[in-house]
XYZ file of C-alpha atoms in Angstrom:
256
model
C 0.000 0.000 0.000
C 2.824 2.358 0.897
C 4.550 1.649 -2.373
C 1.371 2.382 -4.299
C 0.986 5.784 -2.604
C 4.573 6.720 -3.482
C 3.981 5.711 -7.063
C 0.838 7.852 -7.269
C 2.642 10.875 -5.784
C 5.566 10.480 -8.219
C 3.167 10.247 -11.162
C 1.368 13.385 -10.006
C 4.622 15.354 -9.686
C 5.802 14.286 -13.165
C 2.446 15.354 -14.641
C 2.629 18.789 -13.033
C 6.180 19.347 -14.306
C 5.096 18.368 -17.804
C 2.146 20.766 -17.726
C 4.349 23.619 -16.458
C 6.975 22.958 -19.133
C 4.297 23.015 -21.845
C 2.972 26.297 -20.577
C 6.439 27.827 -20.645
C 7.059 26.487 -24.124
C 3.712 27.850 -25.286
C 4.508 31.314 -23.875
C 7.951 31.331 -25.458
C 6.546 30.420 -28.853
C 3.966 33.193 -28.718
C 6.513 35.910 -27.832
C 8.904 34.862 -30.555
C 6.287 35.552 -33.244
C 5.469 39.096 -32.127
C 5.668 41.317 -35.275
C 8.332 44.045 -35.348
C 7.073 47.319 -36.898
C 8.780 48.230 -40.176
C 10.560 51.616 -40.119
C 9.145 54.257 -42.437
C 11.357 54.981 -45.453
C 11.491 58.631 -46.503
C 11.770 58.985 -50.296
C 14.558 61.086 -51.757
C 13.469 64.687 -52.323
C 13.374 65.539 -56.016
C 15.183 68.503 -57.557
C 13.193 71.634 -58.331
C 13.947 74.786 -60.326
C 11.920 78.012 -60.489
C 12.531 81.190 -62.466
C 12.418 84.049 -59.958
C 13.089 86.851 -62.439
C 11.664 87.985 -64.775
C 8.165 87.050 -63.707
C 5.560 85.485 -65.966
C 3.948 88.167 -68.139
C 6.480 90.854 -67.189
C 7.650 93.615 -69.518
C 11.376 94.302 -69.533
C 13.578 96.670 -71.465
C 15.148 95.578 -74.720
C 18.821 94.708 -74.570
C 20.330 92.508 -71.862
C 17.828 90.321 -69.979
C 18.974 88.385 -66.930
C 17.144 85.192 -66.000
C 17.532 84.275 -62.310
C 16.430 80.938 -60.853
C 15.994 79.194 -57.521
C 17.349 75.629 -57.490
C 16.778 73.140 -54.650
C 17.852 69.564 -53.884
C 20.472 69.565 -56.629
C 24.240 70.194 -56.829
C 25.674 72.101 -59.789
C 28.945 70.666 -61.123
C 30.983 71.389 -64.214
C 30.103 69.041 -67.112
C 33.606 67.729 -67.761
C 32.771 64.233 -68.961
C 32.204 62.607 -65.580
C 29.490 59.925 -65.377
C 25.986 60.746 -64.261
C 25.393 60.782 -60.510
C 22.163 61.200 -58.561
C 21.483 64.764 -57.451
C 24.159 66.490 -59.531
C 24.516 68.038 -62.963
C 24.018 71.520 -64.438
C 21.501 73.854 -66.054
C 20.499 74.571 -69.637
C 19.042 78.034 -70.266
C 16.829 78.469 -73.343
C 15.569 81.462 -75.302
C 12.530 80.991 -77.536
C 13.085 77.238 -77.578
C 10.984 74.153 -76.870
C 12.305 72.381 -73.764
C 13.843 69.035 -74.869
C 12.212 65.883 -73.469
C 14.228 62.989 -74.950
C 15.800 61.183 -71.988
C 18.393 59.453 -74.154
C 19.718 62.513 -76.019
C 21.473 65.726 -74.935
C 18.966 68.482 -74.124
C 19.736 70.663 -77.147
C 16.716 72.386 -78.725
C 16.150 72.228 -82.471
C 15.466 75.966 -82.661
C 16.110 78.944 -80.403
C 19.082 79.686 -78.215
C 20.569 77.645 -75.386
C 23.549 77.836 -73.053
C 25.160 75.467 -70.554
C 25.660 76.910 -67.070
C 26.533 76.062 -63.464
C 25.170 79.405 -62.236
C 21.693 80.269 -60.986
C 21.436 83.216 -63.358
C 22.259 83.934 -66.978
C 22.141 87.179 -68.976
C 20.905 87.022 -72.546
C 22.484 89.886 -74.478
C 20.865 92.074 -77.140
C 17.372 90.630 -76.798
C 15.151 92.353 -79.356
C 11.784 93.943 -78.632
C 8.772 91.668 -78.766
C 7.340 88.586 -77.068
C 9.923 86.057 -75.857
C 9.998 82.820 -73.921
C 12.728 82.131 -71.357
C 13.172 78.698 -69.825
C 15.641 76.675 -67.758
C 16.087 72.923 -67.406
C 17.984 70.726 -64.945
C 20.135 68.135 -66.728
C 22.564 65.326 -65.932
C 26.333 65.466 -66.324
C 25.977 64.065 -69.864
C 23.460 66.846 -70.762
C 20.455 64.504 -70.872
C 17.287 65.711 -69.101
C 16.392 64.583 -65.626
C 13.419 62.226 -65.628
C 10.844 63.212 -64.589
C 11.571 66.528 -66.292
C 12.648 69.424 -64.069
C 12.213 72.818 -65.760
C 10.455 76.187 -65.609
C 9.521 78.851 -68.172
C 8.152 82.376 -68.385
C 6.679 84.431 -71.215
C 7.952 88.012 -71.262
C 7.420 91.123 -73.365
C 10.693 92.840 -74.168
C 10.555 96.562 -74.931
C 7.441 98.698 -74.714
C 6.652 100.544 -71.484
C 9.630 99.257 -69.541
C 12.203 101.013 -67.376
C 15.498 99.712 -65.997
C 16.953 101.077 -62.762
C 20.474 100.279 -61.550
C 20.757 100.413 -57.764
C 23.771 99.640 -55.536
C 24.010 99.128 -51.784
C 27.455 99.766 -50.284
C 28.621 100.809 -46.809
C 25.026 100.538 -45.532
C 23.800 103.119 -48.060
C 22.143 103.234 -51.457
C 24.029 105.023 -54.234
C 21.001 107.266 -54.866
C 18.138 108.747 -52.867
C 15.884 109.417 -55.862
C 14.436 107.002 -58.415
C 12.167 108.297 -61.189
C 9.999 106.074 -63.419
C 6.999 106.580 -65.755
C 3.522 105.961 -64.374
C 2.438 102.359 -64.867
C 5.860 101.335 -66.172
C 7.148 97.804 -65.883
C 10.212 98.426 -63.752
C 13.307 96.237 -63.554
C 15.695 97.091 -60.721
C 19.170 95.637 -61.182
C 20.199 95.513 -57.524
C 23.839 95.057 -56.485
C 24.538 94.426 -52.799
C 28.260 95.062 -52.303
C 28.208 94.820 -48.500
C 29.887 91.499 -47.679
C 27.952 89.460 -45.144
C 25.227 92.112 -44.787
C 21.607 91.578 -45.931
C 19.773 94.231 -47.969
C 16.725 94.499 -50.180
C 14.737 97.082 -52.132
C 11.111 97.860 -51.299
C 8.617 100.529 -52.400
C 5.801 101.915 -50.225
C 3.184 104.638 -50.501
C 5.109 106.825 -48.034
C 7.606 106.660 -45.183
C 4.691 105.532 -42.978
C 4.529 102.352 -45.108
C 0.756 102.109 -44.901
C 0.597 100.477 -48.336
C 3.122 98.093 -49.819
C 3.763 98.552 -53.544
C 6.664 96.135 -53.963
C 8.928 94.246 -51.537
C 12.006 92.569 -52.967
C 13.763 89.461 -51.684
C 16.493 90.075 -49.099
C 19.968 89.046 -50.295
C 23.240 88.889 -48.378
C 26.195 90.509 -50.111
C 28.144 90.360 -52.172
C 25.282 89.383 -54.474
C 23.066 90.708 -57.247
C 19.396 90.243 -58.077
C 16.873 91.635 -60.532
C 13.537 92.877 -59.197
C 10.595 93.361 -61.564
C 7.294 95.062 -60.708
C 4.734 97.529 -62.061
C 4.988 101.160 -60.968
C 1.849 102.891 -59.646
C -0.393 104.326 -62.361
C -0.971 107.474 -60.295
C 1.875 110.039 -60.582
C 3.335 111.247 -57.321
C 6.196 110.880 -54.858
C 6.374 107.513 -53.174
C 9.026 106.011 -50.886
C 11.678 103.303 -51.164
C 13.936 101.731 -48.550
C 15.921 98.695 -47.454
C 13.661 96.801 -45.049
C 16.644 95.532 -43.072
C 18.145 99.032 -42.732
C 15.308 101.607 -43.028
C 17.850 104.439 -42.817
C 18.663 103.474 -46.405
C 15.784 105.195 -48.188
C 14.728 107.751 -50.778
C 11.970 109.158 -52.984
C 10.381 106.914 -55.605
C 8.974 109.433 -58.086
C 6.303 108.410 -60.573
C 5.721 110.790 -63.470
């Protein structure tokens, strides 16, 4: 009888150990299959180019016309025969040309003018009066277009009621305190900031109280140049211009 009791107790103990081991094994199996979240992958930002001057529909004076652009997410390098590399290349500027779209051929238009450049501005010389189209395209080191295409274009009237003003900022001062333009003229201000490391801009207001903003140009840090284009007020009178960063730089903007 005693031996039978011992045998029953031993059997009971072995059964409990087996059940406990199974439970542990079951728990371990469940934890090992817990899904691990997949990290989000941020796609590479694509290049972008925008013509900042002249603006679409602007009127500019005949002669030299400077096209300025804003380029992001792209590195300009000299096209010296190196292989294509992601995120680098150069620009093609076009005048009265259809932007090339063939991915397997150099971006050279069949008609119109084009130039190769590693600068974010280009000056077309001796542009005749009339309607013109200016465009810029981002291309690879081998001159083929980026795909998808990255370009911008503006339609501009050259000549007509247009006025060009040359303005320089140097030693925290403008080189003139009086600017005179025709009423309603399409004004281009060729602005040259010669103050190294110092930001300036050109802005026109109704008066020194600045109750009404007529035009506010982008602030640039010198040495740098930029072309501003805007339409002068149609009402003759004496208005006010200044540098918004340094309001002591100011003068009369006279509309006749």
